PDB file of C-alpha atoms and ligand atoms in Angstrom:
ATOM      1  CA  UNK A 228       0.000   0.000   0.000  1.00 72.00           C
ATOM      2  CA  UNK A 229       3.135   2.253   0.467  1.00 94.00           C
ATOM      3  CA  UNK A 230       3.596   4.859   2.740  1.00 97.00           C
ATOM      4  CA  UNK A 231       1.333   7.995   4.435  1.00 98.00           C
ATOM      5  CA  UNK A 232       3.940   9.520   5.887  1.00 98.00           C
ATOM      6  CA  UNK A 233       7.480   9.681   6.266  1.00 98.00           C
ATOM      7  CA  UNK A 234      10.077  11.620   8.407  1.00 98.00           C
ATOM      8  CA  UNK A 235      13.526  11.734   6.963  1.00 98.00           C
ATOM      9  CA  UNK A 236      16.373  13.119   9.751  1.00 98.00           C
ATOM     10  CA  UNK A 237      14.071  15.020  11.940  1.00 98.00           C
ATOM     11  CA  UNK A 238      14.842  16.662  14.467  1.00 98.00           C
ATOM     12  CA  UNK A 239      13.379  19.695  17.098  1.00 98.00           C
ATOM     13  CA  UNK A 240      15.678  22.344  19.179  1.00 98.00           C
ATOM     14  CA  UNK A 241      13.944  24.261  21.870  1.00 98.00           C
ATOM     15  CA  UNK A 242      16.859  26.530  22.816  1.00 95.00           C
ATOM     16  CA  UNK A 243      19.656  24.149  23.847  1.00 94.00           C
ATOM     17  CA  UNK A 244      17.029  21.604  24.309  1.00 97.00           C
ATOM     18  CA  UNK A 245      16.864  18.443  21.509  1.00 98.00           C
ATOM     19  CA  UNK A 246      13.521  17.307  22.262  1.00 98.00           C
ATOM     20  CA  UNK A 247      13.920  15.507  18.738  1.00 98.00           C
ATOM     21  CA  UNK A 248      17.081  13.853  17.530  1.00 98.00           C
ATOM     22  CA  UNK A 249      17.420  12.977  14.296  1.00 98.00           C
ATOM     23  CA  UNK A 250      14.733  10.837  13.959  1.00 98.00           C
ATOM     24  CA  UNK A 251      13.799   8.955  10.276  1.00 98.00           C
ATOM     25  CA  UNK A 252      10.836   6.434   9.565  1.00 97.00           C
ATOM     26  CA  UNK A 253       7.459   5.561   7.805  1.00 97.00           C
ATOM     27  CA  UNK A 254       3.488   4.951   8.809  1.00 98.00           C
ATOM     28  CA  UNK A 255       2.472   2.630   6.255  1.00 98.00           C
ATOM     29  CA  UNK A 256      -0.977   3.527   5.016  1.00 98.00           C
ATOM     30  CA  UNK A 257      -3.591   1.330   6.761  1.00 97.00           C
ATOM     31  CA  UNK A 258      -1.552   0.398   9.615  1.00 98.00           C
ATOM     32  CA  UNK A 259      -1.546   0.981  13.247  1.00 98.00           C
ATOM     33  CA  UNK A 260       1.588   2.220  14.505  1.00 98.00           C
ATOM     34  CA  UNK A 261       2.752   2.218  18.117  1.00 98.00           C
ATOM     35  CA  UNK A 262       4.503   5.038  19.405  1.00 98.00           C
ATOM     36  CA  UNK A 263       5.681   4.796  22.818  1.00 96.00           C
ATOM     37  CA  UNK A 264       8.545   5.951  25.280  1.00 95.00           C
ATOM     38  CA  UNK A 265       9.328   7.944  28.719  1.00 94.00           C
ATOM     39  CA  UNK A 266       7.680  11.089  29.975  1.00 94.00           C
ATOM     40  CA  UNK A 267      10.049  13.936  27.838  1.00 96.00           C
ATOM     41  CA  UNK A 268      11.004  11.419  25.618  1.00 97.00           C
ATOM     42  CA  UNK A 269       9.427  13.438  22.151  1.00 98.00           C
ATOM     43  CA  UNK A 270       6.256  11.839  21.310  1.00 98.00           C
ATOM     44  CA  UNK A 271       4.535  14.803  21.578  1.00 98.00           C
ATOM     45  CA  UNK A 272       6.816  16.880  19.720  1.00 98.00           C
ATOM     46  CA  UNK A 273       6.674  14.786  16.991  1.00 98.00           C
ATOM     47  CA  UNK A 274       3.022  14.439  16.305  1.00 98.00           C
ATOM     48  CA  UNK A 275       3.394  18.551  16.847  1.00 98.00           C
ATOM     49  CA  UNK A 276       5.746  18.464  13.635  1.00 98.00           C
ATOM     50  CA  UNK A 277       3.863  15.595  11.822  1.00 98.00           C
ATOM     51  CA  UNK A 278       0.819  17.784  11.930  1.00 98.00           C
ATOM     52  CA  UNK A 279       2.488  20.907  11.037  1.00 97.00           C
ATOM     53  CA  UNK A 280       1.831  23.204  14.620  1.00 97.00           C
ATOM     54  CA  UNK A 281       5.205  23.900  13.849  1.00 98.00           C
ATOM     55  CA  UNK A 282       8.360  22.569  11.506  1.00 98.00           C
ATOM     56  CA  UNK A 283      11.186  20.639  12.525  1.00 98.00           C
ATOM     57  CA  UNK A 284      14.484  22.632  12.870  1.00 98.00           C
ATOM     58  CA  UNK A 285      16.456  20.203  10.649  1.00 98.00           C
ATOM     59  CA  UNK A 286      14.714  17.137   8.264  1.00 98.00           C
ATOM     60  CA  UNK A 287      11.817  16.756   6.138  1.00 98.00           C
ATOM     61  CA  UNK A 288       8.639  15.604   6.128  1.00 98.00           C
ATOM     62  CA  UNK A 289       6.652  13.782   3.556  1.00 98.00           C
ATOM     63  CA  UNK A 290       2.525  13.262   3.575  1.00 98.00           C
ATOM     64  CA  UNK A 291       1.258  11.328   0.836  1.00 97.00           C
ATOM     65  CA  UNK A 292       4.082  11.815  -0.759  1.00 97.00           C
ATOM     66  CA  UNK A 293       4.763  15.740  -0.921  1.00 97.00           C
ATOM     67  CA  UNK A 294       7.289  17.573   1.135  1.00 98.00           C
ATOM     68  CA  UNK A 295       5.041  19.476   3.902  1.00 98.00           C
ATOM     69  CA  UNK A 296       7.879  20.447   5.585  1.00 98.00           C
ATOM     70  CA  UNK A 297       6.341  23.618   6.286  1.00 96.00           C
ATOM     71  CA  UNK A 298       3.175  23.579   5.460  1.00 98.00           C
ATOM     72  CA  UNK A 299       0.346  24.475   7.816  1.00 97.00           C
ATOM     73  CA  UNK A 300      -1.705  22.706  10.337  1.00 96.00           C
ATOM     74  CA  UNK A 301      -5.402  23.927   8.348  1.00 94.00           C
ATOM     75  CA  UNK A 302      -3.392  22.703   5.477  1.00 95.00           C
ATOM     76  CA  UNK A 303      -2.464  19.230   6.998  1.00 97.00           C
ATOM     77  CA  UNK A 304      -6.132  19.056   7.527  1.00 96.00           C
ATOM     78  CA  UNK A 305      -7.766  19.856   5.010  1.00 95.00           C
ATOM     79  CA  UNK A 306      -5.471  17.127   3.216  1.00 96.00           C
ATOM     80  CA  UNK A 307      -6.229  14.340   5.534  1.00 98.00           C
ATOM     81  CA  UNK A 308      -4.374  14.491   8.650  1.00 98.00           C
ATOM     82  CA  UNK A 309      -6.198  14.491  12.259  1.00 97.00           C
ATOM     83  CA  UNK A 310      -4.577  14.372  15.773  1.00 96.00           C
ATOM     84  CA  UNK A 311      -6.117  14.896  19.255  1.00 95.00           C
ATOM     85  CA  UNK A 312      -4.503  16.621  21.753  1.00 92.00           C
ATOM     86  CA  UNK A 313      -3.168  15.188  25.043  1.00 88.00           C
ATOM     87  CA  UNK A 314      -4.542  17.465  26.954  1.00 87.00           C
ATOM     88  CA  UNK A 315      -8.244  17.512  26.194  1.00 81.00           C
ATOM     89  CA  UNK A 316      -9.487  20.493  25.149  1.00 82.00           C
ATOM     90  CA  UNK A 317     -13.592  20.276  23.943  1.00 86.00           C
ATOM     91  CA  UNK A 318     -15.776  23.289  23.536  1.00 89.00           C
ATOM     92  CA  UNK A 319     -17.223  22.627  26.900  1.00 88.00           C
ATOM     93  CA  UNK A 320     -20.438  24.896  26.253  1.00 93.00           C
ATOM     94  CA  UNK A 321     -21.371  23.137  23.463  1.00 96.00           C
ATOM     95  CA  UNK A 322     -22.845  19.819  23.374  1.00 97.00           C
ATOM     96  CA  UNK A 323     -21.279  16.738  21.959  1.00 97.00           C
ATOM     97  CA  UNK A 324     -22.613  16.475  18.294  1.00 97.00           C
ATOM     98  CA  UNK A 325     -22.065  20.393  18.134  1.00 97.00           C
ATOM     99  CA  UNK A 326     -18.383  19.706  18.838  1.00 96.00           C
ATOM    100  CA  UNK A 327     -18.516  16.716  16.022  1.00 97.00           C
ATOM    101  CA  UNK A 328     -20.241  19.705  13.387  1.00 97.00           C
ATOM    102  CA  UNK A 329     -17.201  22.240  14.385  1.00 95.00           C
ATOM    103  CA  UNK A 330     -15.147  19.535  12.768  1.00 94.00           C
ATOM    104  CA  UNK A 331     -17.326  18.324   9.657  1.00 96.00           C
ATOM    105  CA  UNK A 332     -17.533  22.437   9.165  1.00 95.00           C
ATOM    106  CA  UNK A 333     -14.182  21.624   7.394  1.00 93.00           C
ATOM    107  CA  UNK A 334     -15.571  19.799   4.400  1.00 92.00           C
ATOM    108  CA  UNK A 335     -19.447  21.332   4.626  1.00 95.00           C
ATOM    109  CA  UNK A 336     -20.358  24.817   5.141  1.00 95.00           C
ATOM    110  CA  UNK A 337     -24.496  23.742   5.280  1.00 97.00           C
ATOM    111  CA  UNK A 338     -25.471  23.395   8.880  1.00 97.00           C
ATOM    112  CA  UNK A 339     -27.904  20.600   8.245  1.00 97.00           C
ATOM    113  CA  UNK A 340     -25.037  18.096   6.750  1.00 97.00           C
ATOM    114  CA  UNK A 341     -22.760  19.308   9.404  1.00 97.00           C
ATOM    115  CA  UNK A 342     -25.164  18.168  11.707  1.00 97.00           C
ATOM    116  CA  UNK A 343     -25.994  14.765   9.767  1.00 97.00           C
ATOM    117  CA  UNK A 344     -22.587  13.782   9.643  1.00 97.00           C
ATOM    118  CA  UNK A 345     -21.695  14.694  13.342  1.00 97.00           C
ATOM    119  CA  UNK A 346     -24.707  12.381  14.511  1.00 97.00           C
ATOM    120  CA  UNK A 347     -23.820   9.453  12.328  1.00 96.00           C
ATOM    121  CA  UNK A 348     -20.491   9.950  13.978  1.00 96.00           C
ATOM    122  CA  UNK A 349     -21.751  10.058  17.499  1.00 96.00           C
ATOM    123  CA  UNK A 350     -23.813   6.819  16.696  1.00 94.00           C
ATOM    124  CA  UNK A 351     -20.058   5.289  15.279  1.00 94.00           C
ATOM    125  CA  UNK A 352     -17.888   6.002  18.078  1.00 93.00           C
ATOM    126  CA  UNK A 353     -20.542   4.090  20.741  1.00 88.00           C
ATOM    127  CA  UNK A 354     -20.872   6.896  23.522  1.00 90.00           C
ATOM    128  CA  UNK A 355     -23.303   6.422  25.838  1.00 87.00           C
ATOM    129  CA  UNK A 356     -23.929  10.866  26.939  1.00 92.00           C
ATOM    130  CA  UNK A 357     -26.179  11.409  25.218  1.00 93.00           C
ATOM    131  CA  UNK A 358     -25.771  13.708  21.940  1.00 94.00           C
ATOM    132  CA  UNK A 359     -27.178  16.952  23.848  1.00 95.00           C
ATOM    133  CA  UNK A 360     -25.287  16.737  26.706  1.00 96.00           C
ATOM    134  CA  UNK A 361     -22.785  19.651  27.129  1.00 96.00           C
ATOM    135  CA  UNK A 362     -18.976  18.521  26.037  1.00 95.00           C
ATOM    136  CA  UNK A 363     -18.119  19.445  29.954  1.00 94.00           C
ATOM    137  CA  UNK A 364     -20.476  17.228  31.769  1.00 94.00           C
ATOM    138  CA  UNK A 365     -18.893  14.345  29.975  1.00 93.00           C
ATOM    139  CA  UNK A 366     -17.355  11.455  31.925  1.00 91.00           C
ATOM    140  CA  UNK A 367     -13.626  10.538  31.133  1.00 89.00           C
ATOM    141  CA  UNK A 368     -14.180   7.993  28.907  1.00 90.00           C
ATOM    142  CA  UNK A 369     -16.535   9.502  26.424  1.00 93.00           C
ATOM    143  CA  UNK A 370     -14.239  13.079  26.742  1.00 92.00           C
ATOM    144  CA  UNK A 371     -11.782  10.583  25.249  1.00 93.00           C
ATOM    145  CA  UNK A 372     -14.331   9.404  22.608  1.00 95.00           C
ATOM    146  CA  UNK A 373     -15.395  13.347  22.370  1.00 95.00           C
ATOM    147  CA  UNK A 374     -11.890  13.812  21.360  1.00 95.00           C
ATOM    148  CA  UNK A 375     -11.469  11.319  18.637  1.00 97.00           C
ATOM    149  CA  UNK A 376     -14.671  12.031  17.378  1.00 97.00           C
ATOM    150  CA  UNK A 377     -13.840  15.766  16.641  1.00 96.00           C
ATOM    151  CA  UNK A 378     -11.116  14.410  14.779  1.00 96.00           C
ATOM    152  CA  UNK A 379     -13.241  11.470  12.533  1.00 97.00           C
ATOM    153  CA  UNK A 380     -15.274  14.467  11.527  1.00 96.00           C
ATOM    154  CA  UNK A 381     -12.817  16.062   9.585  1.00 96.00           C
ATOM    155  CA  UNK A 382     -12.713  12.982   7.541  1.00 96.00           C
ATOM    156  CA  UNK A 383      -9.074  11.972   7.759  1.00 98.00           C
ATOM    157  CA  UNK A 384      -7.057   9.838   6.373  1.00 98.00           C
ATOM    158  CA  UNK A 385      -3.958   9.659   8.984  1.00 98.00           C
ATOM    159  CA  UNK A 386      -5.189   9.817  12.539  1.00 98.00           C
ATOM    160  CA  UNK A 387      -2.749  10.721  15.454  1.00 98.00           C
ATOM    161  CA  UNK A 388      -3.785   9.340  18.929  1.00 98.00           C
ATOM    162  CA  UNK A 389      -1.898  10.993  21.388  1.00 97.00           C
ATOM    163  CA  UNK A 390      -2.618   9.944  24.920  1.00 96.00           C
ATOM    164  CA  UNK A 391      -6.459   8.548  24.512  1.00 94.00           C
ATOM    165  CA  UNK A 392      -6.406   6.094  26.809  1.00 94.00           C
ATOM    166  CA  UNK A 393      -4.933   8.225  29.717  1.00 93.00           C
ATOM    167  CA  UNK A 394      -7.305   8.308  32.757  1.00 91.00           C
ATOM    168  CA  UNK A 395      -8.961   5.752  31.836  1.00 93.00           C
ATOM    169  CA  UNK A 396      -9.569   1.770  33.428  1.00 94.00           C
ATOM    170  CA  UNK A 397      -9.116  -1.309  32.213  1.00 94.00           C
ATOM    171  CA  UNK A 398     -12.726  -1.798  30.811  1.00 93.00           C
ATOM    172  CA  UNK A 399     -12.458   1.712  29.137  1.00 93.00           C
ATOM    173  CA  UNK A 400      -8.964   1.013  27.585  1.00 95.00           C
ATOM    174  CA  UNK A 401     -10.536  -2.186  26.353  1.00 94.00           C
ATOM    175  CA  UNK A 402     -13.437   0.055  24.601  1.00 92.00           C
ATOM    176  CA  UNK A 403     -10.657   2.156  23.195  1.00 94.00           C
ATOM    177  CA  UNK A 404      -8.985   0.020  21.888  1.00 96.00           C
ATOM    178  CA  UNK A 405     -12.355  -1.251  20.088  1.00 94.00           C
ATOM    179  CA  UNK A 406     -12.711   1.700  18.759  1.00 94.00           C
ATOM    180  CA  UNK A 407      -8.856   2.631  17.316  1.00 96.00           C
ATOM    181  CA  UNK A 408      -9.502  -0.914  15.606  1.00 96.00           C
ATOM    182  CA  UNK A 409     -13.010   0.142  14.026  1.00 95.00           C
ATOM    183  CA  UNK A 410     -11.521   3.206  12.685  1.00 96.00           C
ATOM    184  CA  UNK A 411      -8.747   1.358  10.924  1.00 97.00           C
ATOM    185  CA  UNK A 412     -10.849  -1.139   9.738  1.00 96.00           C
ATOM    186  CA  UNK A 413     -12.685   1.832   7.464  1.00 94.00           C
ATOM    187  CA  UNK A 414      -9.119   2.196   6.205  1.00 96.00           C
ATOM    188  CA  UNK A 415      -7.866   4.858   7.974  1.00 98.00           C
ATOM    189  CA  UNK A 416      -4.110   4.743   9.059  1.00 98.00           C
ATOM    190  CA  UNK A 417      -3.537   5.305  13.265  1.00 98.00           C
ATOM    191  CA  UNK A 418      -0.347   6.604  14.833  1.00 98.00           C
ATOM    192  CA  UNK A 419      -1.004   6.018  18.745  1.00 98.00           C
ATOM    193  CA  UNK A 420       0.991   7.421  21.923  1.00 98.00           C
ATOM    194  CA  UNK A 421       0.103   5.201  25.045  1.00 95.00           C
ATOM    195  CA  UNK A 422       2.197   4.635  28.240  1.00 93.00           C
ATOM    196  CA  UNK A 423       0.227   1.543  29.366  1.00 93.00           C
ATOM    197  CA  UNK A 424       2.338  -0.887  27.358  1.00 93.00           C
ATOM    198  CA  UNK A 425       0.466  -3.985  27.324  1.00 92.00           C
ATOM    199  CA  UNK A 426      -2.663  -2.028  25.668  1.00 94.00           C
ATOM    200  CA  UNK A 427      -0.557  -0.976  23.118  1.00 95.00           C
ATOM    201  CA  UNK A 428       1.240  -4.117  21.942  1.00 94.00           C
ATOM    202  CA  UNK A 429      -1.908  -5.809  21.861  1.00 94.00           C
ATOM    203  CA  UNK A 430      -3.793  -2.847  20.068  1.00 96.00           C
ATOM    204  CA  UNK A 431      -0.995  -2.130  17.595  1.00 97.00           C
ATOM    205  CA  UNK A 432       0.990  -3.678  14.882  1.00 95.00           C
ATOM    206  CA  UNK A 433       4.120  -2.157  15.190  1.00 97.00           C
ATOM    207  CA  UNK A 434       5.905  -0.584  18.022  1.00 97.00           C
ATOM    208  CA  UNK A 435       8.324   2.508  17.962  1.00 97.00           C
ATOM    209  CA  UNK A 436      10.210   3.667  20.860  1.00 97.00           C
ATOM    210  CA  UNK A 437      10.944   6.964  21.277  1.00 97.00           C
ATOM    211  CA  UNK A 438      14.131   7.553  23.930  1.00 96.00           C
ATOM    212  CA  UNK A 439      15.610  11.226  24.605  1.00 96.00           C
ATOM    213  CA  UNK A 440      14.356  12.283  21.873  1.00 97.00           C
ATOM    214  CA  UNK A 441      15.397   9.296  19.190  1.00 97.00           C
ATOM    215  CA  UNK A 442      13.903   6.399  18.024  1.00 97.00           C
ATOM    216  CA  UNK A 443      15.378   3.292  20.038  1.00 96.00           C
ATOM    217  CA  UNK A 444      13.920   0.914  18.400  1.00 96.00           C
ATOM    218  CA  UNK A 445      11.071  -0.748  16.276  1.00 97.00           C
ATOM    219  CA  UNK A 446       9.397  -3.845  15.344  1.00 97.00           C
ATOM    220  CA  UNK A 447       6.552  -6.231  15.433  1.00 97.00           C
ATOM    221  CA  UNK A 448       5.488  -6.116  19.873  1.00 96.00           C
ATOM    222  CA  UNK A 449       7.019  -9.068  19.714  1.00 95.00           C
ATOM    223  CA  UNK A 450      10.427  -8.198  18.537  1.00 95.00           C
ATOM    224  CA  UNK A 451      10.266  -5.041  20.241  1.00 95.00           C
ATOM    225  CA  UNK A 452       9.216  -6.949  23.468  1.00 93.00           C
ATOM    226  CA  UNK A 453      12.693  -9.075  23.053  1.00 93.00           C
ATOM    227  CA  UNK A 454      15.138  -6.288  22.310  1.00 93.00           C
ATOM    228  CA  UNK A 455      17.700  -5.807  24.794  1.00 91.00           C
ATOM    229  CA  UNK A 456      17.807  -2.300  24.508  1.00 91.00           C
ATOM    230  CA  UNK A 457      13.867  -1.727  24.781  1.00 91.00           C
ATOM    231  CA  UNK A 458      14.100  -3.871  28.092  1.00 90.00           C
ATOM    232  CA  UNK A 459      17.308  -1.808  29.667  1.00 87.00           C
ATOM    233  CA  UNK A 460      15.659   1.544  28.515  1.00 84.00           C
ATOM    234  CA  UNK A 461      12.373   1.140  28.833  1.00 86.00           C
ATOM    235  CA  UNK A 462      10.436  -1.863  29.319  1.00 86.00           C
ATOM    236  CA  UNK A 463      11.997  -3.325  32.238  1.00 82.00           C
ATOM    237  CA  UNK A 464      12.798  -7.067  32.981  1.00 65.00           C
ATOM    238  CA  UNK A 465       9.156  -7.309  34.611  1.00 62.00           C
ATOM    239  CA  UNK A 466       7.266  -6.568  31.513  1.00 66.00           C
ATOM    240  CA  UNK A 467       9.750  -8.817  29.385  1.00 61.00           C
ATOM    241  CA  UNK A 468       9.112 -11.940  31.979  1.00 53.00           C
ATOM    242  CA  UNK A 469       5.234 -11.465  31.839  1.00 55.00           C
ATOM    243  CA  UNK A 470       5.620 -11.593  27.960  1.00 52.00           C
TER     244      UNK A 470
HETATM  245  N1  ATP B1690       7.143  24.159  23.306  1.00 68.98           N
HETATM  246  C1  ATP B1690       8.169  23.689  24.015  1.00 68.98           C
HETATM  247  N2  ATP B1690       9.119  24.510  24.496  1.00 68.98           N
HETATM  248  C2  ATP B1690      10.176  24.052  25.205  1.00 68.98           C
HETATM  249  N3  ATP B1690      10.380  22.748  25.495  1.00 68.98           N
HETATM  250  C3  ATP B1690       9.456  21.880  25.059  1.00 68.98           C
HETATM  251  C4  ATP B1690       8.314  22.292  24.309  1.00 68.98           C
HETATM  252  N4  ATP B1690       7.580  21.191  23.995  1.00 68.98           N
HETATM  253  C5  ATP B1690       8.231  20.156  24.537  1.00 68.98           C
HETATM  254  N5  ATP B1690       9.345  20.550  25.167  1.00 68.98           N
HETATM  255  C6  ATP B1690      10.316  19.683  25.843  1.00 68.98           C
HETATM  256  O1  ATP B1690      10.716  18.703  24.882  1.00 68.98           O
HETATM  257  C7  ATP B1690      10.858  17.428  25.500  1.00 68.98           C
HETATM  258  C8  ATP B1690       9.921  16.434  24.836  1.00 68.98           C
HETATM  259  O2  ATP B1690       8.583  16.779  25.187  1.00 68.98           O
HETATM  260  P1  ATP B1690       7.323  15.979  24.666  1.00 68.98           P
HETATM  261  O3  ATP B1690       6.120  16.704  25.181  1.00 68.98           O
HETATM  262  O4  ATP B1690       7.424  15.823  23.201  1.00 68.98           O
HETATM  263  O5  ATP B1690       7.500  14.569  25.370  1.00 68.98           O
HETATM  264  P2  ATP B1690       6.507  13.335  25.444  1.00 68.98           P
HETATM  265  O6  ATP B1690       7.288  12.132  25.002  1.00 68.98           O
HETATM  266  O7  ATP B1690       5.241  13.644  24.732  1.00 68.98           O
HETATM  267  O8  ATP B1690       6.280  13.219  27.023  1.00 68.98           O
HETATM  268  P3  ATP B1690       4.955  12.766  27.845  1.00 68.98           P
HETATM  269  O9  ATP B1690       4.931  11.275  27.819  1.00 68.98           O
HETATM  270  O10 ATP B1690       5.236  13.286  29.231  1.00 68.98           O
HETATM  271  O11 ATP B1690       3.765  13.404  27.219  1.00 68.98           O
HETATM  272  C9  ATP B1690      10.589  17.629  26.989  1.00 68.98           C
HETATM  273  O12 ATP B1690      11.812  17.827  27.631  1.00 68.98           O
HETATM  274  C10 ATP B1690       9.751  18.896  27.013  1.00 68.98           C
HETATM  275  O13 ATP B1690       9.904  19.591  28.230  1.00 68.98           O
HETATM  276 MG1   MG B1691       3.289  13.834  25.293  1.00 68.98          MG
END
């Protein structure tokens, strides 16, 4: 199927700081991709460059195969790519299918499809609010869902997860996780940030790990799961043993 996207020497200075180092590698389209690592480690910085919020200070980026190096985030959008944000941030005021319409406003400017497509998308990500209810009332779980949602409305074609599963237990992970494999299954390629390890290797088909700022290593769980340097840097012998 070839590749979505694809980073070639990236890297990201804040002052002295290398939050970023250098970092090269693909998303295949369709897959689900892993990305995973310490608190600090990048992952955020790099969906913030993937997306365009701003460029890298050295490499390139490649979407669908044209250099948007340093193209803008509407830009990004508009051509396919969707991210959530770790730290949640709905219109609280407005009520959950509202939010859904602010992002199907992208590709409609008629309320009454805006609204048609942000209910079908309510009824497609399974939340259990209510479509009225305001974004703020929301328990954790469906602020979660609330998020993704927003970002399914914009009709995208690369979708970057980063932290959904946060806050959540072990029946909402599993619900998640449901829902991540839905969305690829309508062909839609998922990039996913997620500290609780075992969700991730069973939700996702390859694994990258991201340490001070450079990619450590990547692979099927499995092989990541067995690499000597993912287990001294990051997994631990504990998680390797209950393998
Ligand atoms: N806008 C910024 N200005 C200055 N430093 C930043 C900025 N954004 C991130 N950093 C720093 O860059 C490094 C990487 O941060 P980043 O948020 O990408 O990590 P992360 O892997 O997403 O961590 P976490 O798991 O805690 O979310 C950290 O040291 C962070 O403090
Ligand atoms: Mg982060």
């Amino acid at each position: 199927m070839g590749e979505i996207i694809r980073l070639e020497h990236v890297s990201k200075k804040f002052g002295g700081l290398v939050a970023v180092d250098d970092f090269s590698g693909e998303i295949e389209t369709g897959s689900i991709v892993g990305l995973i690592g310490p608190n600090g480690a990048g992952k955020t910085t790099l969906f913030n460059m993937m997306s365009c919020t701003y460029p890298p200070t050295s490499g390139k980026i490649f979407y669908k195969g044209v250099d948007v190096t340093k193209a803008r985030t509407d830009t990004m959008a508009a051509r396919g790519l969707a991210r959530t944000f770790q730290v949640t941030k709905p219109f609280g005021d407005m009520t959950v299918v509202e939010n859904f319409m602010v992002g199907a406003f992208l590709h409609t400017k008629d309320r009454a499809t805006a609204r048609k497509q942000a209910e079908e998308i309510y009824d497609y990500i399974g939340m259990s609010c209510g479509r009225d209810k305001p974004a703020n009332e929301t328990t954790t779980v469906d602020r979660k869902k609330l998020e993704i949602g927003r970002a399914l409305a914009t009709k995208p074609e690369l979708l970057l997860l980063d932290e959904v599963m946060a806050g959540c237990n072990p029946q909402e992970k599993l619900e998640l996780v449901e829902t991540c494999r839905k969305i690829q299954k309508c062909g839609i390629t998922l990039v996913v940030i997620e500290h609780d390890i075992k969700t991730i290797m069973t939700l996702c088909e390859k694994i990258v790990i991201l340490h001070r700022g450079a990619k450590l290593t990547e692979g099927t769980p499995e092989q990541v799961a067995n690499d000597p340097r993912a287990i001294s840097a990051y997994l631990g012998e504990d998680y390797h043993a209950g393998c």
